[in-house]
Amino acid sequence: MLKLIQKGALAGAMILAAGAALAEYPEKPIEVIVGYSAGGGTDVMARTAAPFIEKYLGSGASLVVKNMPGASGQIGVTEVAGAKPDGYTIGTFNLPGMMARTIDREAGYDRESFTYLANVVNDPNVIVTSKGSGLDTMEKLIAAAKEDPGAITVGMSSLGGDDHFALIKLEGLTETEFTIVPFKGSAPARTALMGGHVAMGILNISEVASFQDELNVLGVATEERSDFAPDLPTFREQGIDLINGSMRGFVAPAGLPEDVVAKLDDAFEQMAGDPEFLKAMADTANPIEVVTGDDFKQLTSDLYDLANKVWQETPWN
Amino acid sequence: MTEARQNRLLRPETLTAIGLIVAATGFLIPTFDLRPISALLPAAMLIGLIVLSALLLVSDQRKAAAGEVAKPVSTAPGRVIGAFALIVGYAVATDLLGFYPSTVVIIPLVSAIFGYRSPLGLVIATAIVVGSIWLIFDFGMSQDFPAGRLWQD
Amino acid sequence: MYSDLLNALPEVFGLANFLAVIIGVIAGIVVGAMPGLSATMAISVLVPFTFGLEPLVALGLMAGIYNGAMYGGAIPAVLLRIPGTPAAVATTFDGYPMAQKGEGGFALQVAVVSSSIGGIASAFALMLLAPPLSRVTLLFGPAEVFWVAVFGLASIIFLLGGSPVKGLISACFGVFVSVIGSDPIFGSDRFTFGKLELLDGISIVILLVGLYALPPVIDLLETPLKTGVSEDKLGTEPIWKALPRMKGFWKTWLRGSFIGIWIGILPGAGGSMAAFMSYNEARRASKHPERWGEGEAEGVAAAETANNADTASALIPALTLGIPGTAVAAVMLGGLLVHGLQPGPMLFRDNPDVVFGFMWQFLFGAILLVLLGGSLATNSFARLLNLPRPLLGSIIIVLMLIGVYSIHGRMFDVYLMLGFGAVGWVMDKLKFPLPPVVLGLILGAFAEENLRLALRIGRGDWSVLFRNTTSLVLVALTIAVIVGPGLKQRILDARKARRQA
């Protein structure tokens, strides 16, 4: 009986303490570390989301975006992993890139280094071919790849990125072989594709949305059709179970106090339902898929396992 | 005689050529860990540097043998080393103590050491430079400069 | 499309929008003129700030800064032999000797007029020819771009200076520095020694500030003289008096504009290569090439026309394809994305007001350049450089630190810059030419990346490099550039011999 009262009192005290902390956070500006230069896709996401997070955190919260570009975002995310877990430093997080970097080089963080707040953007992969290639359906593409393994050149943004994993999945699913041509970023890859210098490309849907007349877009790697191109069939519809994409979200250092996590998660969830936010993201070509908390952590873990498996079979560097 | 020989090896171009050969050879070692295609361009450049430096060394030594006197690199080595040390010191101070305190000190310090000592001029110049940097970068563009690692944490 | 162009015009003349261009041009000239500060840095500092501005105000500022800085870079290049921006390196070749001869004022007037002409030509190319020119960009795949880079590297031959061995050492050094970072294909580290900061390679601005700005600063402090540039050496006169002296330059202006626009639409190479190439071509065409490098005003005209002629044209591939033609255009692309302007063919249809307004702003920026830069900037900057030398030196030191720190916001780059500064000082004193380092850094890794992409496309078959006409034309041009001068000399000698006989 006494124990029960003790427990109850303790729980009560904790709730009170949490309540007090809840009322206090955030009492100073929250720094959002972006691992890319101002004006990149991730930066635009962070800056677009910032005012909405401020709004839903309430109590005069303010978010300050700080760019720490370099090493494909690694410098910024390492900074976040090492920051004090007090809720005043959060950062952007890219998948599968951030996890792949822990595999293909030494990294100052791992998947346990973060408190996973929310994934905001999921930009699915698409397969495109150049107009001159004549490969205007998936069937033709796969037939051509089977006929002469490696004859089809695939432009993409880099090795060890979402596009690379998509291709490896495709190769596994269809028992084909392609020649990878990793450009520096997806815009040069897309340009080479338009000029017919490579036959096929794996890009993200936001990157081809306004180039649909210049390229053959063969399919999108989602479960259901994307709002960005409602006419574009998914690969599932075409009999290939390929789901893959590039994700961007927010993380904080591991060990963030429960109440702060709760408050931030709540703000992200409310933001996800805000039509104004949805419109702002659509205007900047960011397909949204908000996943918070433990689901986000699970997603990261799954992607790490996938990247690790690929690395064990075919290391790319 | 020994002094002359010593001088021959201490000619600036000879020293530079030897330094280049040593440095390029040092950088050549990690190229062996790279894939051949990755190592191709850097290795070619490093070998190029070694060969060219050897040529430079030979031609400079020929000049020495012909009795040509090498021009001194600097007329006032003390001032050069001092100036460079001050600049490095300024960078380190910015890193550790913060940008604004270091800058307020460095402008009058460098000017005074190298010969401009009008107190009023120094105060005005420092105020204008630091003031406009603060106004444009910090106030206008909310750019952060190093706050000083010593004061943090 | 052309009616959209006219429809966008009234908006451009909105007070805030037009004021933005004016402020941008002035700010650009100032930034360019400050040794250590560069256009890349100014615009990357500006981009986050523009998030809350109207699109045309933000873009007007950027267009103005870009135009202004490309000229501003010429001011310290002429007066102090410190190129204010990477693209102004070629301006030092003849600009500084002119200032030594007491023609600094005229050199700056040539620079501002040439910059303006190049900028105007480029803006017209952007406004009228963006879609067809972007088709030209598409012709250039990795194999073709590789040959462009080789063509650019071949011009190093003309930048070697007095001693070919030293020139080639400089070039090898530049190319070697360019490979530091991650491997272009595999992403594995090369010479980074575990430093994440080195993974993306060494920014040209860091190298340039160290190599070009630090040695003159040390010189300023080394020899105690009272003032930086004496008034009588400047030789300023009103610009309308200077104009008639430039009437023979129209060929150089035309050639420089053409080269600048062409280099601009090719992704990656950028303003310095345009300026170098224009300078070389103008010298080759000159009747008295021996005078070049000793204060030939036409050399300043060639360099400055080309480095402004690639400003607007670098935006052609940026706007239509999402691939920026220069480092500055890359940062500006970020500024467009911030305002929700996604590059691509739809951009011109979805946001004609903003896109065409932006193009007009480029044109007005280039025109304003001659008005604002002509007398105002030139005179006030010349005055500024009149400060006592130790004071000038210490101010430049502060600017160098700010300029390098602000690019990525890290002290690592500052230390790196100081390292290059020490190297630069030794090179300067031992008469190693610096331009091959700059060209090597810009084009070395660029050539390698494209070569290896081309080889991947060709599945390891080197013949992929010679498979189409564009490549073959470029190969022929490169050979002509290398062999041409010798051949011409031989023909001339033969003629002379025949005449004597």
Short mmCIF file of N, CA and C in Angstrom, two decimals, chain B residues 12-13 16 20 27 30-31 34-35 37-42 45-46 48-49 52-53 55-56 73-76 79-80 83-84 87-88 90-92 94-95 99 103 106-107 110-111 114-116 121-122 125 129 133 137 140-141 143-146 149, chain C residues 37 41 45-46 49 165-166 168-169 171-173 175-176 178-179 183 186 188-191 193 214 217-218 221-224 388 390-391 393-395 397-399 401-402 405-406 411 414-415 418 421-422 425-426 429-430 432 444-445 448 452 455 462:
data_model
loop_
_atom_site.label_atom_id
_atom_site.label_comp_id
_atom_site.label_asym_id
_atom_site.label_seq_id
_atom_site.Cartn_x
_atom_site.Cartn_y
_atom_site.Cartn_z
N PRO B 12 67.71 29.54 -52.87
CA PRO B 12 66.26 29.39 -52.71
C PRO B 12 65.63 28.39 -53.70
N GLU B 13 66.04 28.46 -54.97
CA GLU B 13 65.41 27.57 -55.95
C GLU B 13 65.78 26.12 -55.67
N THR B 16 63.71 24.96 -52.79
CA THR B 16 62.33 24.74 -53.21
C THR B 16 62.22 23.43 -53.98
N LEU B 20 59.99 20.31 -52.95
CA LEU B 20 58.94 19.79 -53.82
C LEU B 20 59.10 18.29 -54.04
N PHE B 27 53.42 12.45 -50.96
CA PHE B 27 52.04 12.30 -51.40
C PHE B 27 51.86 11.10 -52.33
N PRO B 30 50.36 7.49 -50.60
CA PRO B 30 48.94 7.08 -50.50
C PRO B 30 48.30 6.70 -51.85
N THR B 31 48.90 7.11 -52.97
CA THR B 31 48.26 6.76 -54.24
C THR B 31 48.26 5.25 -54.48
N LEU B 34 44.98 3.52 -53.79
CA LEU B 34 43.80 3.86 -54.60
C LEU B 34 43.65 2.87 -55.74
N ARG B 35 42.43 2.86 -56.30
CA ARG B 35 42.23 2.10 -57.54
C ARG B 35 43.12 2.71 -58.61
N ILE B 37 42.58 3.57 -61.64
CA ILE B 37 41.98 4.68 -62.39
C ILE B 37 41.89 5.94 -61.52
N SER B 38 41.68 5.77 -60.20
CA SER B 38 41.63 6.93 -59.30
C SER B 38 43.01 7.53 -59.12
N ALA B 39 44.02 6.67 -59.16
CA ALA B 39 45.38 7.13 -58.87
C ALA B 39 46.04 7.76 -60.09
N LEU B 40 45.46 7.50 -61.27
CA LEU B 40 46.12 7.89 -62.52
C LEU B 40 46.51 9.37 -62.56
N LEU B 41 45.51 10.25 -62.39
CA LEU B 41 45.80 11.68 -62.53
C LEU B 41 46.70 12.20 -61.40
N PRO B 42 46.37 11.93 -60.13
CA PRO B 42 47.27 12.44 -59.08
C PRO B 42 48.69 11.90 -59.22
N MET B 45 50.54 13.70 -61.94
CA MET B 45 50.92 15.06 -61.55
C MET B 45 52.11 15.03 -60.58
N LEU B 46 52.07 14.08 -59.64
CA LEU B 46 53.16 14.03 -58.65
C LEU B 46 54.47 13.64 -59.32
N GLY B 48 55.14 14.14 -62.41
CA GLY B 48 55.49 15.34 -63.17
C GLY B 48 56.21 16.34 -62.29
N LEU B 49 55.69 16.56 -61.09
CA LEU B 49 56.31 17.51 -60.17
C LEU B 49 57.73 17.08 -59.82
N LEU B 52 59.99 17.60 -62.95
CA LEU B 52 60.22 19.03 -63.21
C LEU B 52 61.10 19.65 -62.13
N SER B 53 60.86 19.25 -60.88
CA SER B 53 61.68 19.80 -59.80
C SER B 53 63.14 19.38 -59.98
N LEU B 55 64.59 18.86 -62.78
CA LEU B 55 65.12 19.75 -63.84
C LEU B 55 65.49 21.11 -63.28
N LEU B 56 64.60 21.63 -62.43
CA LEU B 56 64.83 22.94 -61.82
C LEU B 56 66.10 22.90 -60.97
N VAL B 73 65.61 36.12 -51.43
CA VAL B 73 64.16 36.09 -51.62
C VAL B 73 63.50 37.31 -51.02
N SER B 74 64.02 37.76 -49.92
CA SER B 74 63.41 38.90 -49.27
C SER B 74 64.48 39.84 -48.77
N THR B 75 64.18 41.15 -48.84
CA THR B 75 65.14 42.11 -48.33
C THR B 75 65.04 42.22 -46.82
N ALA B 76 63.88 41.89 -46.30
CA ALA B 76 63.70 42.01 -44.85
C ALA B 76 63.00 40.76 -44.32
N ARG B 79 60.76 41.06 -41.19
CA ARG B 79 59.44 41.65 -41.36
C ARG B 79 58.45 40.65 -41.96
N VAL B 80 58.96 39.86 -42.96
CA VAL B 80 58.07 38.91 -43.63
C VAL B 80 57.58 37.86 -42.63
N ALA B 83 55.20 39.44 -40.21
CA ALA B 83 53.88 39.69 -40.78
C ALA B 83 53.09 38.40 -40.87
N PHE B 84 53.74 37.35 -41.35
CA PHE B 84 53.02 36.08 -41.51
C PHE B 84 52.59 35.54 -40.15
N ILE B 87 49.55 37.30 -38.97
CA ILE B 87 48.32 36.89 -39.65
C ILE B 87 47.83 35.56 -39.11
N VAL B 88 48.78 34.61 -38.93
CA VAL B 88 48.39 33.30 -38.38
C VAL B 88 47.86 33.49 -36.96
N TYR B 90 46.39 36.02 -35.76
CA TYR B 90 45.04 36.61 -35.85
C TYR B 90 44.00 35.52 -36.11
N ALA B 91 44.32 34.60 -37.04
CA ALA B 91 43.37 33.53 -37.35
C ALA B 91 43.14 32.66 -36.11
N VAL B 92 44.23 32.30 -35.41
CA VAL B 92 44.09 31.46 -34.22
C VAL B 92 43.29 32.20 -33.15
N THR B 94 41.05 34.51 -33.61
CA THR B 94 39.65 34.54 -34.00
C THR B 94 38.96 33.23 -33.62
N ASP B 95 39.67 32.14 -33.87
CA ASP B 95 39.13 30.82 -33.57
C ASP B 95 38.88 30.67 -32.07
N PHE B 99 35.81 36.57 -33.13
CA PHE B 99 36.18 37.42 -34.25
C PHE B 99 36.30 38.89 -33.86
N THR B 103 39.70 41.19 -34.00
CA THR B 103 39.80 42.18 -35.06
C THR B 103 40.07 43.57 -34.50
N ILE B 106 43.76 43.48 -33.84
CA ILE B 106 44.73 43.24 -34.90
C ILE B 106 44.93 44.45 -35.80
N ILE B 107 43.87 45.19 -36.11
CA ILE B 107 44.04 46.29 -37.06
C ILE B 107 45.03 47.33 -36.53
N VAL B 110 48.77 45.59 -36.16
CA VAL B 110 49.56 45.43 -37.38
C VAL B 110 49.99 46.79 -37.92
N SER B 111 49.05 47.74 -37.95
CA SER B 111 49.41 49.06 -38.48
C SER B 111 50.52 49.70 -37.67
N PHE B 114 53.94 48.03 -38.17
CA PHE B 114 54.56 48.27 -39.48
C PHE B 114 54.60 49.74 -39.86
N GLY B 115 54.41 50.62 -38.91
CA GLY B 115 54.79 51.99 -39.18
C GLY B 115 53.71 53.04 -39.22
N TYR B 116 52.42 52.67 -39.09
CA TYR B 116 51.40 53.73 -39.07
C TYR B 116 50.93 53.88 -37.64
N GLY B 121 43.90 58.23 -36.17
CA GLY B 121 43.67 57.50 -37.42
C GLY B 121 43.36 56.04 -37.16
N LEU B 122 44.09 55.44 -36.22
CA LEU B 122 43.89 54.02 -35.92
C LEU B 122 42.51 53.78 -35.31
N ALA B 125 39.88 54.27 -38.09
CA ALA B 125 39.89 53.19 -39.07
C ALA B 125 39.32 51.91 -38.48
N VAL B 129 35.95 50.02 -39.86
CA VAL B 129 36.01 48.66 -40.41
C VAL B 129 35.16 47.71 -39.59
N ILE B 133 31.55 46.02 -40.75
CA ILE B 133 31.42 44.56 -40.83
C ILE B 133 30.24 44.11 -39.96
N PHE B 137 27.28 42.39 -42.00
CA PHE B 137 27.22 40.93 -41.89
C PHE B 137 26.35 40.48 -40.73
N GLY B 140 22.82 43.05 -40.62
CA GLY B 140 22.06 43.00 -41.87
C GLY B 140 21.76 41.59 -42.34
N MET B 141 22.77 40.75 -42.33
CA MET B 141 22.63 39.43 -42.96
C MET B 141 22.58 38.30 -41.93
N GLN B 143 24.85 36.96 -40.21
CA GLN B 143 25.95 36.00 -40.40
C GLN B 143 26.69 35.87 -39.08
N ASP B 144 26.96 34.66 -38.68
CA ASP B 144 27.74 34.48 -37.45
C ASP B 144 29.21 34.39 -37.78
N PHE B 145 30.01 35.10 -37.01
CA PHE B 145 31.45 34.88 -37.08
C PHE B 145 31.86 34.10 -35.83
N PRO B 146 33.04 33.50 -35.84
CA PRO B 146 33.41 32.68 -34.68
C PRO B 146 33.28 33.48 -33.39
N ARG B 149 36.17 29.72 -29.26
CA ARG B 149 35.94 28.40 -28.68
C ARG B 149 36.19 28.38 -27.19
N LEU C 37 36.96 39.19 -50.55
CA LEU C 37 35.53 38.94 -50.69
C LEU C 37 35.24 38.61 -52.16
N MET C 41 30.83 34.25 -52.43
CA MET C 41 30.60 34.42 -51.01
C MET C 41 29.44 35.39 -50.78
N VAL C 45 25.93 34.35 -48.90
CA VAL C 45 25.48 35.00 -47.67
C VAL C 45 24.08 35.57 -47.85
N LEU C 46 23.82 36.01 -49.09
CA LEU C 46 22.55 36.68 -49.37
C LEU C 46 21.37 35.71 -49.47
N PHE C 49 19.07 35.15 -46.60
CA PHE C 49 18.47 36.44 -46.26
C PHE C 49 17.30 36.78 -47.19
N VAL C 165 59.72 25.42 -67.21
CA VAL C 165 59.78 24.41 -66.14
C VAL C 165 58.97 24.89 -64.94
N LYS C 166 59.18 26.15 -64.56
CA LYS C 166 58.43 26.69 -63.42
C LYS C 166 56.94 26.74 -63.72
N LEU C 168 55.24 24.82 -65.70
CA LEU C 168 54.66 23.48 -65.65
C LEU C 168 54.57 22.97 -64.21
N ILE C 169 55.52 23.34 -63.37
CA ILE C 169 55.41 22.96 -61.95
C ILE C 169 54.14 23.58 -61.37
N ALA C 171 51.43 24.38 -62.97
CA ALA C 171 50.26 23.71 -63.53
C ALA C 171 50.04 22.37 -62.84
N CYS C 172 51.13 21.59 -62.65
CA CYS C 172 51.01 20.28 -61.98
C CYS C 172 50.49 20.47 -60.56
N PHE C 173 50.98 21.51 -59.91
CA PHE C 173 50.53 21.78 -58.54
C PHE C 173 49.02 22.06 -58.53
N VAL C 175 46.70 21.18 -60.75
CA VAL C 175 45.92 19.99 -61.05
C VAL C 175 45.92 19.05 -59.85
N PHE C 176 47.07 18.93 -59.18
CA PHE C 176 47.12 18.04 -58.03
C PHE C 176 46.16 18.52 -56.93
N SER C 178 43.51 20.03 -57.36
CA SER C 178 42.12 19.80 -57.80
C SER C 178 41.65 18.38 -57.51
N VAL C 179 42.55 17.41 -57.39
CA VAL C 179 42.08 16.04 -57.16
C VAL C 179 41.84 15.75 -55.67
N ASP C 183 36.74 10.96 -54.73
CA ASP C 183 36.90 10.51 -56.10
C ASP C 183 35.60 10.79 -56.87
N PHE C 186 33.77 7.01 -57.56
CA PHE C 186 33.50 6.08 -56.47
C PHE C 186 33.21 6.78 -55.15
N SER C 188 35.36 7.59 -53.04
CA SER C 188 36.35 7.27 -52.01
C SER C 188 37.28 8.47 -51.83
N ASP C 189 37.92 8.52 -50.66
CA ASP C 189 38.73 9.71 -50.34
C ASP C 189 40.07 9.71 -51.08
N ARG C 190 40.46 10.90 -51.52
CA ARG C 190 41.82 11.05 -52.08
C ARG C 190 42.50 12.19 -51.35
N PHE C 191 43.57 11.88 -50.67
CA PHE C 191 44.39 12.89 -49.98
C PHE C 191 43.59 13.78 -49.04
N PHE C 193 43.06 12.81 -45.79
CA PHE C 193 43.60 12.51 -44.46
C PHE C 193 42.51 12.56 -43.41
N LEU C 214 47.48 37.12 -50.20
CA LEU C 214 48.41 37.16 -49.08
C LEU C 214 49.80 37.71 -49.44
N VAL C 217 49.85 41.44 -49.58
CA VAL C 217 49.66 42.03 -48.24
C VAL C 217 50.99 42.04 -47.51
N ILE C 218 51.70 40.91 -47.60
CA ILE C 218 53.00 40.86 -46.93
C ILE C 218 53.95 41.89 -47.56
N LEU C 221 53.37 45.23 -46.17
CA LEU C 221 53.94 45.43 -44.84
C LEU C 221 55.46 45.39 -44.86
N GLU C 222 56.00 44.64 -45.85
CA GLU C 222 57.44 44.44 -45.88
C GLU C 222 58.19 45.73 -46.18
N THR C 223 57.71 46.45 -47.19
CA THR C 223 58.41 47.69 -47.55
C THR C 223 57.65 48.88 -46.99
N PRO C 224 58.18 49.51 -45.97
CA PRO C 224 57.45 50.60 -45.34
C PRO C 224 57.44 51.86 -46.21
N PRO C 388 47.32 54.65 -45.75
CA PRO C 388 48.69 54.24 -45.42
C PRO C 388 48.84 52.73 -45.59
N PRO C 390 50.45 50.16 -44.11
CA PRO C 390 50.21 49.18 -43.04
C PRO C 390 48.73 49.05 -42.70
N LEU C 391 48.01 50.17 -42.76
CA LEU C 391 46.58 50.14 -42.46
C LEU C 391 45.84 49.36 -43.54
N GLY C 393 47.04 47.11 -45.46
CA GLY C 393 47.38 45.69 -45.30
C GLY C 393 46.55 45.03 -44.21
N SER C 394 46.42 45.70 -43.06
CA SER C 394 45.71 45.06 -41.96
C SER C 394 44.22 44.94 -42.28
N ILE C 395 43.67 45.90 -43.02
CA ILE C 395 42.26 45.80 -43.39
C ILE C 395 42.06 44.63 -44.36
N ILE C 397 43.76 41.96 -44.48
CA ILE C 397 43.84 40.71 -43.71
C ILE C 397 42.48 40.36 -43.12
N VAL C 398 41.82 41.36 -42.55
CA VAL C 398 40.50 41.11 -41.96
C VAL C 398 39.50 40.66 -43.04
N LEU C 399 39.55 41.35 -44.19
CA LEU C 399 38.62 40.99 -45.27
C LEU C 399 38.85 39.57 -45.78
N LEU C 401 39.95 37.07 -44.09
CA LEU C 401 39.40 36.11 -43.12
C LEU C 401 37.87 36.02 -43.26
N ILE C 402 37.22 37.17 -43.37
CA ILE C 402 35.76 37.16 -43.50
C ILE C 402 35.34 36.44 -44.78
N TYR C 405 36.00 32.68 -44.50
CA TYR C 405 35.19 32.06 -43.46
C TYR C 405 33.72 31.95 -43.88
N SER C 406 33.22 33.00 -44.54
CA SER C 406 31.78 33.05 -44.82
C SER C 406 31.31 32.06 -45.88
N MET C 411 36.41 27.75 -39.75
CA MET C 411 37.77 28.26 -39.64
C MET C 411 38.76 27.39 -40.42
N VAL C 414 39.98 28.95 -43.40
CA VAL C 414 40.89 30.07 -43.18
C VAL C 414 42.33 29.56 -43.03
N TYR C 415 42.48 28.49 -42.24
CA TYR C 415 43.83 27.93 -42.07
C TYR C 415 44.37 27.41 -43.40
N LEU C 418 45.62 30.25 -45.39
CA LEU C 418 46.93 30.73 -44.94
C LEU C 418 48.04 29.82 -45.45
N GLY C 421 48.64 30.70 -48.79
CA GLY C 421 49.31 31.99 -48.79
C GLY C 421 50.82 31.84 -48.68
N ALA C 422 51.25 30.95 -47.79
CA ALA C 422 52.69 30.73 -47.63
C ALA C 422 53.28 30.19 -48.93
N TRP C 425 53.46 32.95 -51.47
CA TRP C 425 54.53 33.93 -51.25
C TRP C 425 55.85 33.41 -51.83
N VAL C 426 56.13 32.12 -51.55
CA VAL C 426 57.36 31.53 -52.10
C VAL C 426 57.31 31.55 -53.63
N LYS C 429 57.92 35.04 -55.00
CA LYS C 429 59.30 35.51 -54.89
C LYS C 429 60.22 34.79 -55.85
N LEU C 430 59.95 33.51 -56.10
CA LEU C 430 60.82 32.75 -56.99
C LEU C 430 60.34 32.79 -58.44
N PHE C 432 57.52 31.84 -59.86
CA PHE C 432 56.66 30.80 -60.43
C PHE C 432 55.36 31.48 -60.86
N GLY C 444 41.52 20.75 -63.93
CA GLY C 444 42.11 19.43 -63.74
C GLY C 444 41.08 18.37 -63.38
N ALA C 445 40.43 18.56 -62.23
CA ALA C 445 39.47 17.57 -61.77
C ALA C 445 38.26 17.52 -62.69
N GLU C 448 39.15 15.32 -65.49
CA GLU C 448 39.20 13.93 -65.03
C GLU C 448 37.80 13.35 -64.86
N ARG C 452 36.34 10.21 -67.00
CA ARG C 452 35.96 8.92 -66.39
C ARG C 452 34.49 8.62 -66.60
N LEU C 455 34.37 7.30 -70.09
CA LEU C 455 34.86 5.92 -70.16
C LEU C 455 33.83 4.94 -69.61
N TRP C 462 38.23 3.50 -74.98
CA TRP C 462 38.70 4.89 -75.13
C TRP C 462 38.22 5.54 -76.42
#
